[in-house]
């Protein structure tokens, strides 16, 4: 029986879809069978980030309406055999699906997959309610900005009200330099406010934009620190204990100085 | 649910409700793509009047033929829930529609008139043009299909399942459509000319918008990624096609998709599906045509061969 995890944030643009694609890819790289569900009906993006846009024939709405079988709608990733995407419909909206239908869908997928990761749409309306309906646990993703943290707090409250077990927190787009200068919320600031378990810190990385535009999840990259962070989150989800990586990269200058001074 | 199904041959609009309503009321005066967001049960009549110009236009292939303004037609009642009743109802509608076709002189006469290209361009001073888009979703009137071996590409029955409105359209062809053909035959109009029901669209289709049409579609504008054009005939885009195009949607694999700039995410012709290669760097800039050859969707440069090739 698999586990169903929803990735949500409340605020838009904090990296839900990117996180879904990368955490899903990381879990698949670890040999788990993973299904990603794009619950953002009408504004689908997960397929683009995974580079599977042109393979979509059926979508989530077709499945719940019974126009096709679940297996027909699942798009297999072009890089890995154990990663599947259930795309959202683009020409419909959130009201096309009900929470009950999502619950049924997730239960169906749980029999087949080790992990089901749901990409939740922004907002707290029906799209959100649909996305969390079938989830066993949630990852709340936020950036170190007051508005994003405030929205995340609201989401945590809603998740508790919906009877989900305490969510995990992913802090995205952290810029260590700014944090050091005191220009950005510190990690402890955020965890103090939200008081939920921290499962990942993802540093800001330009490569994220490059990879999403190319449709190749960053998780495959070995040079990117953000990719490393995503892989670590995946390992933590699988129950491993992984220390948080040092945020401040040992830059070139200190290394050079060390080398010169000896 | 018949009422939810877009009358075939008609384009529907699914913008914000307010917008749709506005365009609907506006459509009383202007030739336009008009749509009401109200259901049939509420309005007591068919949803779309594609001509919307008050003249007694060509018959739409829908059940029943759309009443043009000023013409008195029995209002269509709500939808019968059970398939059996539905069939009976359809037969009833069909009979009614036939009578209407036979009775309505202007309707039959207009079949014989020049190529039926529709005036769908909004008036210049009109408020924001109606969004061409998805019909209110066809509710799952079809029960889930029995299990079949999993095939990567859609089969013929898939197409019918996925586009129930189109399979419905096909059924209509043998009902209302038949009546039209009979009327046309009486006037000596060749069958081909009747079938060539072409919709002209002068606007761009953006992500999330969907155009479904029973017949051919000509779009003067772009079809962006995330937009869908589905037609039972050919699709011609005088502009860039970056979204999804499905020509010959009820199974006509002679259909083509042509565009000035053909870079679709996915192309479907009848029950064949083609997708863009993953590493797509095509340098060809000219107009191209996609069609089915040897069981595959192929894209080739458009060549003028005095109508021989196309």
XYZ file of C-alpha atoms in Angstrom:
572
model
C 0.000 0.000 0.000
C 1.506 3.263 -1.077
C 1.575 6.618 0.577
C -0.185 9.635 -0.816
C 1.525 12.982 -0.239
C 0.138 16.356 -1.247
C 2.451 19.273 -1.879
C 0.711 22.498 -1.069
C 1.456 26.085 -0.129
C -1.509 28.406 -0.289
C 0.491 31.104 -2.020
C 1.264 30.725 -5.691
C 4.698 30.727 -7.225
C 6.597 29.314 -4.277
C 7.587 26.135 -6.100
C 4.896 23.508 -5.539
C 5.034 22.144 -9.043
C 8.805 22.217 -9.249
C 9.020 20.447 -5.907
C 6.482 17.855 -6.992
C 8.427 17.083 -10.161
C 11.762 16.918 -8.416
C 10.771 15.045 -5.281
C 8.846 12.583 -7.444
C 11.847 12.106 -9.720
C 14.129 11.668 -6.717
C 11.883 9.005 -5.222
C 11.800 7.238 -8.577
C 15.605 7.417 -8.772
C 15.639 5.566 -5.472
C 13.747 2.749 -7.113
C 10.290 3.575 -5.800
C 7.279 3.398 -8.052
C 5.879 6.910 -8.136
C 2.763 8.526 -9.556
C 2.520 12.296 -9.782
C -0.943 13.795 -9.922
C -1.404 17.279 -11.298
C -4.442 18.542 -9.431
C -4.168 22.033 -10.879
C -6.982 21.561 -13.355
C -7.168 24.357 -15.879
C -3.652 25.608 -15.178
C -1.602 22.506 -15.612
C 2.156 22.825 -15.520
C 3.595 19.660 -14.095
C 3.613 18.037 -17.540
C 5.684 20.915 -18.909
C 8.199 20.704 -16.086
C 8.585 16.993 -16.704
C 8.706 17.463 -20.478
C 5.730 15.186 -21.023
C 3.348 17.747 -22.447
C 3.140 16.210 -25.888
C 2.409 12.712 -24.622
C -0.839 13.512 -22.910
C -3.848 11.789 -24.381
C -6.205 11.479 -21.452
C -6.252 13.394 -18.234
C -7.495 13.312 -14.677
C -10.943 14.600 -15.577
C -11.328 11.925 -18.250
C -10.540 9.331 -15.599
C -12.973 10.566 -12.982
C -15.682 10.969 -15.595
C -15.131 7.475 -16.845
C -14.076 8.325 -20.400
C -10.943 6.282 -20.005
C -9.311 3.918 -17.578
C -6.773 5.119 -15.084
C -3.948 3.224 -16.766
C -4.640 4.881 -20.075
C -4.310 8.332 -18.599
C -1.031 7.697 -16.783
C 1.867 9.045 -18.815
C 5.131 7.215 -18.244
C 8.151 9.404 -17.802
C 10.560 9.349 -20.720
C 13.589 8.887 -18.502
C 12.395 6.458 -15.849
C 10.100 3.478 -16.079
C 8.836 3.761 -12.537
C 7.652 7.371 -12.696
C 4.184 8.189 -13.975
C 2.200 11.365 -14.405
C -1.539 11.764 -14.224
C -1.975 15.077 -16.015
C -4.633 17.663 -15.300
C -7.133 18.779 -17.885
C -6.368 22.142 -19.364
C -9.741 22.988 -20.854
C -11.700 22.440 -17.665
C -11.654 23.868 -14.172
C -11.441 22.755 -10.574
C -15.151 22.095 -10.301
C -14.822 19.193 -12.736
C -13.606 16.981 -9.895
C -14.944 16.373 -6.412
C -13.004 15.464 -3.268
C -14.729 12.082 -3.183
C -13.546 11.322 -6.695
C -9.991 12.299 -5.799
C -10.113 10.095 -2.742
C -11.228 7.151 -4.826
C -8.547 7.864 -7.403
C -5.804 8.037 -4.785
C -6.916 4.808 -3.192
C -6.845 3.155 -6.574
C -3.320 4.409 -7.219
C -2.114 3.411 -3.767
C -2.532 -0.212 -4.704
C -0.140 0.207 -7.627
C 2.426 2.730 -6.474
C 4.757 3.260 -3.537
C 4.294 7.001 -3.561
C 1.601 9.221 -4.988
C 2.555 12.877 -5.017
C -0.178 15.412 -5.643
C 0.620 18.856 -6.970
C -1.900 21.114 -5.287
C -3.091 24.314 -6.950
C -2.600 27.645 -5.230
C -5.449 28.890 -3.092
C -7.676 27.355 -0.478
C -10.783 26.758 -2.569
C -12.103 23.672 -4.252
C -8.827 22.873 -6.016
C -7.107 22.705 -2.647
C -9.891 20.646 -1.107
C -9.741 18.223 -4.019
C -5.984 17.888 -3.794
C -5.837 17.154 -0.077
C -8.852 14.843 -0.050
C -6.968 11.681 -0.865
C -3.681 12.560 0.793
C -2.293 10.749 3.824
C 0.157 13.505 4.647
C 1.109 16.897 3.333
C 4.236 18.834 2.594
C 3.755 22.546 2.993
C 6.181 24.495 0.894
C 7.001 28.111 1.553
C 9.613 30.701 0.796
C 11.248 32.904 3.422
C 8.838 35.750 2.805
C 6.303 37.042 5.256
C 3.372 36.667 2.858
C 4.270 33.098 1.901
C 4.774 32.105 5.532
C 1.458 33.629 6.481
C -0.297 31.655 3.745
C 1.532 28.524 4.794
C 0.280 29.049 8.338
C -3.272 29.225 7.059
C -2.726 26.039 5.080
C -1.335 24.216 8.101
C -4.459 25.218 9.987
C -6.709 23.971 7.199
C -4.829 20.694 6.987
C -5.245 20.189 10.723
C -8.938 20.979 10.405
C -9.189 18.390 7.634
C -7.759 15.784 9.988
C -4.448 15.254 8.181
C -1.475 14.340 10.278
C 0.997 17.098 10.989
C 2.491 18.283 7.704
C 6.148 18.552 6.829
C 7.659 21.889 5.924
C 9.847 22.623 2.928
C 11.563 25.967 2.830
C 12.260 26.943 -0.735
C 14.409 29.580 -2.425
C 16.557 30.312 0.556
C 19.384 32.728 -0.177
C 22.062 32.141 2.432
C 23.804 35.438 1.723
C 20.667 37.405 2.405
C 19.895 35.407 5.507
C 23.374 36.113 6.847
C 22.921 39.805 6.231
C 19.600 39.686 8.007
C 17.659 40.692 4.905
C 15.738 37.454 4.692
C 13.722 35.461 7.189
C 15.888 32.950 8.952
C 15.032 29.268 8.896
C 14.345 29.338 12.604
C 12.073 32.347 12.122
C 9.915 30.306 9.790
C 9.925 27.134 11.851
C 9.096 29.142 14.969
C 6.028 30.609 13.302
C 4.778 27.431 11.684
C 5.862 24.920 14.334
C 5.872 21.940 12.020
C 8.564 19.445 11.218
C 11.132 20.715 8.742
C 11.837 18.197 5.999
C 13.821 20.259 3.564
C 15.647 23.475 2.833
C 16.161 24.289 -0.798
C 18.630 27.003 -1.701
C 17.850 29.439 -4.474
C 19.325 28.110 -7.689
C 19.190 29.547 -11.184
C 19.411 26.068 -12.598
C 15.852 25.446 -11.431
C 14.587 27.890 -14.034
C 16.734 26.375 -16.746
C 15.561 22.856 -15.965
C 11.879 23.698 -15.754
C 12.071 25.488 -19.077
C 13.762 22.504 -20.660
C 11.351 20.018 -19.171
C 14.093 18.085 -17.401
C 13.729 17.786 -13.650
C 16.681 19.206 -11.807
C 16.866 16.198 -9.525
C 19.064 14.435 -12.069
C 21.704 17.136 -11.847
C 24.764 16.365 -9.780
C 26.193 19.850 -9.641
C 23.155 21.685 -8.329
C 22.697 22.262 -4.619
C 18.958 22.578 -5.070
C 18.912 19.162 -6.716
C 20.774 17.767 -3.743
C 18.180 19.307 -1.438
C 15.349 17.677 -3.386
C 17.060 14.303 -3.263
C 17.518 14.706 0.471
C 13.819 15.465 0.913
C 12.997 12.288 -0.978
C 15.266 10.281 1.293
C 13.681 11.818 4.371
C 10.257 10.911 3.027
C 11.451 7.342 2.702
C 12.304 7.369 6.396
C 16.047 7.949 6.258
C 17.706 10.425 8.567
C 19.627 12.861 6.435
C 21.402 15.873 7.912
C 20.535 19.221 6.394
C 23.209 20.336 4.016
C 25.368 23.314 4.729
C 23.619 26.254 3.181
C 26.639 28.411 2.590
C 28.632 26.851 -0.183
C 32.306 26.904 0.603
C 33.017 29.576 -1.972
C 36.018 29.856 -4.180
C 37.686 32.668 -2.257
C 38.009 30.939 1.130
C 39.325 27.856 -0.598
C 41.845 29.925 -2.489
C 42.892 31.717 0.651
C 43.313 28.428 2.465
C 45.391 27.097 -0.385
C 47.609 30.179 -0.512
C 48.023 30.597 3.222
C 48.421 26.902 3.683
C -27.072 14.353 -20.916
C -28.019 15.790 -24.230
C -28.370 19.290 -23.023
C -24.808 19.481 -21.924
C -23.617 18.429 -25.297
C -22.690 21.200 -27.565
C -24.885 21.242 -30.595
C -22.578 19.915 -33.194
C -21.557 22.347 -35.791
C -21.729 25.023 -33.198
C -18.987 26.691 -31.337
C -19.468 27.370 -27.754
C -18.087 29.802 -25.356
C -16.932 29.211 -21.889
C -15.467 32.375 -20.569
C -16.461 33.828 -17.313
C -20.187 33.465 -16.880
C -20.735 37.177 -16.976
C -18.859 37.446 -20.179
C -20.714 34.597 -21.779
C -23.995 36.019 -20.775
C -22.993 39.336 -22.188
C -21.979 37.817 -25.448
C -25.188 35.898 -25.567
C -27.341 38.936 -25.228
C -25.174 40.746 -27.655
C -25.518 37.900 -30.076
C -29.140 38.736 -30.531
C -28.062 41.586 -32.738
C -24.630 40.811 -34.018
C -23.527 37.863 -36.031
C -21.447 36.180 -33.470
C -20.659 33.006 -31.707
C -23.221 33.112 -29.060
C -23.724 31.015 -26.089
C -25.797 31.081 -23.065
C -24.561 29.588 -19.908
C -28.057 28.648 -18.910
C -28.976 25.066 -19.333
C -31.563 23.815 -21.710
C -33.956 23.069 -18.954
C -33.894 26.688 -17.953
C -34.110 28.187 -21.352
C -36.337 25.621 -22.838
C -34.521 25.795 -26.120
C -31.327 24.815 -27.726
C -28.243 26.423 -26.497
C -26.529 27.982 -29.364
C -27.614 30.027 -32.233
C -24.569 30.198 -34.335
C -25.970 32.656 -36.746
C -27.619 34.720 -34.133
C -28.515 37.265 -36.712
C -32.196 36.777 -36.668
C -32.306 35.511 -40.174
C -33.366 32.031 -40.710
C -29.979 30.523 -41.153
C -28.679 27.224 -42.285
C -29.709 24.345 -40.186
C -27.289 23.492 -37.476
C -26.765 19.831 -37.156
C -28.093 19.543 -33.728
C -31.070 18.087 -32.110
C -33.265 19.728 -32.946
C -32.373 22.252 -35.545
C -31.712 25.476 -33.776
C -34.605 27.821 -34.020
C -33.604 31.084 -35.472
C -35.023 34.196 -33.966
C -38.627 34.906 -34.654
C -39.288 31.421 -35.783
C -41.653 29.497 -33.627
C -40.367 26.154 -32.679
C -41.408 23.785 -29.993
C -39.120 24.290 -27.056
C -36.967 21.351 -26.272
C -37.604 20.025 -22.843
C -35.017 18.972 -20.342
C -33.006 15.898 -20.806
C -34.198 12.479 -20.099
C -31.853 10.804 -17.709
C -31.964 7.206 -18.768
C -30.269 6.174 -21.993
C -33.321 4.330 -23.177
C -35.547 7.288 -22.732
C -32.855 9.331 -24.327
C -32.939 7.219 -27.415
C -36.667 7.478 -27.600
C -36.360 11.194 -27.125
C -33.741 11.407 -29.830
C -36.040 9.623 -32.204
C -38.769 12.022 -31.336
C -36.495 14.979 -31.857
C -35.325 13.523 -35.066
C -38.821 13.206 -36.386
C -39.525 16.731 -35.283
C -36.364 17.999 -36.839
C -37.199 16.367 -40.122
C -40.537 18.013 -40.192
C -38.883 21.291 -39.472
C -36.398 20.875 -42.243
C -39.117 19.931 -44.629
C -41.327 22.763 -43.482
C -38.803 25.515 -43.323
C -38.253 26.773 -46.811
C -35.453 29.255 -46.093
C -33.517 26.584 -44.327
C -33.478 24.228 -47.215
C -32.885 27.007 -49.643
C -29.815 28.121 -47.830
C -28.322 24.706 -48.179
C -28.200 25.333 -51.842
C -26.629 28.723 -51.410
C -22.964 29.446 -51.668
C -20.332 27.779 -49.568
C -21.501 27.971 -46.021
C -18.780 29.855 -44.299
C -19.970 31.376 -41.152
C -19.713 34.930 -40.094
C -18.243 34.586 -36.684
C -16.207 37.696 -36.500
C -17.326 39.921 -33.696
C -18.392 43.402 -34.593
C -15.548 45.875 -34.230
C -17.218 47.949 -31.570
C -18.306 44.928 -29.648
C -17.133 44.433 -26.096
C -14.497 41.781 -25.501
C -14.984 39.018 -27.966
C -16.480 35.863 -26.603
C -13.991 33.244 -25.734
C -14.162 30.308 -27.994
C -13.829 27.475 -25.693
C -14.988 24.320 -24.159
C -18.534 23.329 -24.240
C -19.987 22.737 -20.882
C -18.407 19.400 -20.293
C -20.276 16.487 -21.698
C -21.365 14.759 -18.586
C -20.437 11.121 -18.348
C -23.461 9.815 -20.102
C -21.433 6.861 -21.241
C -20.693 4.205 -18.717
C -17.026 3.380 -18.276
C -15.809 1.243 -21.075
C -15.245 -2.408 -20.319
C -11.647 -3.294 -19.737
C -9.531 -3.635 -22.824
C -5.894 -4.412 -23.352
C -3.868 -1.358 -22.630
C -2.749 0.260 -25.822
C -0.534 3.281 -26.027
C -2.445 4.987 -28.773
C -6.096 5.664 -28.906
C -8.247 3.212 -30.723
C -11.273 4.074 -32.712
C -13.601 3.410 -29.836
C -11.400 5.577 -27.685
C -12.101 8.446 -29.967
C -15.775 7.890 -29.714
C -15.546 7.619 -25.968
C -13.426 10.674 -25.594
C -15.582 12.792 -27.796
C -19.067 11.662 -27.038
C -20.388 14.876 -28.480
C -18.824 13.881 -31.740
C -20.112 10.376 -31.689
C -23.405 11.979 -30.963
C -22.760 14.202 -33.914
C -22.257 11.178 -36.019
C -25.528 9.774 -34.847
C -27.107 13.036 -35.730
C -25.731 12.817 -39.196
C -27.929 9.841 -39.720
C -30.898 11.587 -38.236
C -30.996 15.313 -38.650
C -28.131 15.089 -41.083
C -30.099 12.668 -43.163
C -32.964 15.090 -43.313
C -30.608 17.779 -44.470
C -29.201 15.536 -47.128
C -32.666 14.628 -48.314
C -33.610 18.263 -48.513
C -30.383 19.009 -50.326
C -30.955 16.178 -52.754
C -34.363 17.607 -53.522
C -32.631 20.805 -54.550
C -29.977 18.988 -56.507
C -27.144 19.974 -54.208
C -24.307 17.466 -54.166
C -23.773 15.690 -50.893
C -20.206 16.894 -50.599
C -21.244 20.493 -50.568
C -23.558 19.879 -47.672
C -21.000 17.998 -45.678
C -18.433 20.745 -46.119
C -19.705 22.715 -43.197
C -16.815 25.011 -42.531
C -16.339 27.275 -39.574
C -14.238 30.359 -39.991
C -12.688 31.739 -36.834
C -10.865 35.025 -36.817
C -9.125 35.146 -33.484
C -6.446 33.452 -31.438
C -7.101 30.419 -29.309
C -5.271 30.570 -26.033
C -4.344 27.972 -23.470
C -7.374 26.226 -22.051
C -9.654 27.234 -24.887
C -11.184 24.523 -26.942
C -12.918 24.710 -30.275
C -15.042 21.803 -31.341
C -16.781 21.759 -34.628
C -18.672 19.324 -36.744
C -17.065 19.959 -40.112
C -13.957 21.816 -41.188
C -12.336 24.604 -39.246
C -10.337 27.502 -40.595
C -8.638 29.642 -38.002
C -7.169 32.964 -38.961
C -4.997 33.473 -35.929
C -2.827 31.374 -33.665
C -3.592 28.272 -31.665
C -1.364 28.486 -28.631
C 0.004 25.659 -26.535
C -2.704 24.329 -24.276
C -5.493 25.210 -26.702
C -7.362 22.491 -28.559
C -9.067 22.376 -31.913
C -11.208 19.356 -32.594
C -13.046 18.969 -35.863
C -14.606 16.128 -37.779
C -13.120 17.501 -40.978
C -9.943 19.358 -41.853
C -8.244 21.965 -39.724
C -6.463 24.869 -41.322
C -4.652 27.419 -39.216
C -3.603 30.566 -40.955
C -1.120 31.347 -38.252
C 0.869 29.301 -35.759
C -0.417 26.020 -34.450
C 1.282 25.255 -31.134
C -1.531 23.503 -29.331
C -3.422 20.326 -30.014
C -5.296 19.700 -33.225
C -7.553 16.746 -33.874
C -8.816 16.481 -37.421
C -11.254 13.854 -38.632
C -12.304 13.363 -35.060
C -14.993 10.790 -35.755
C -12.731 8.637 -37.821
C -12.071 10.267 -41.176
C -8.389 9.564 -41.687
C -8.285 11.482 -44.932
C -8.472 14.640 -42.898
C -5.549 17.008 -42.765
C -4.165 19.634 -40.464
C -2.474 22.515 -42.198
C -0.816 25.529 -40.656
C 1.469 28.356 -41.598
C 3.663 27.432 -38.685
C 3.060 23.888 -37.561
C 4.559 23.174 -34.142
C 1.799 21.373 -32.294
C 2.276 19.641 -28.969
C 0.226 16.832 -30.355
C -1.516 16.084 -33.613
C -4.390 13.713 -33.977
C -5.934 12.647 -37.233
C -8.888 10.307 -36.886
C -7.619 7.623 -34.494
C -3.933 8.280 -35.052
C -1.850 10.293 -32.652
C 1.432 11.966 -33.389
C 3.506 14.034 -31.034
C 6.357 16.396 -31.552
C 9.781 14.821 -31.171
C 11.363 15.509 -27.802
C 14.364 17.234 -29.279
C 12.524 19.331 -31.749
C 14.559 21.763 -33.709
C 12.895 22.067 -37.034
C 14.214 24.794 -39.204
C 11.535 24.655 -41.825
C 9.624 27.895 -41.646
C 6.993 27.539 -44.337
C 3.465 26.204 -44.197
C 3.119 22.509 -43.543
C 0.486 19.844 -43.751
C -0.024 16.888 -41.457
C -1.879 13.829 -42.636
C -1.976 10.113 -42.132
C 0.314 8.102 -44.365
C 0.881 4.391 -43.838
C -0.676 4.447 -40.435
C 1.376 7.358 -39.129
C 0.800 11.041 -38.787
C 3.366 12.714 -40.981
C 4.148 16.375 -41.456
C 5.309 17.616 -44.824
C 5.802 21.009 -46.417
C 2.760 22.377 -48.079
C 3.155 22.397 -51.823
C 0.777 23.930 -54.234
C -0.128 21.259 -56.679
C -3.141 22.871 -58.174
C -5.366 21.106 -55.728
C -4.088 17.670 -56.646
C -2.242 17.007 -53.466
C -4.564 18.564 -50.985
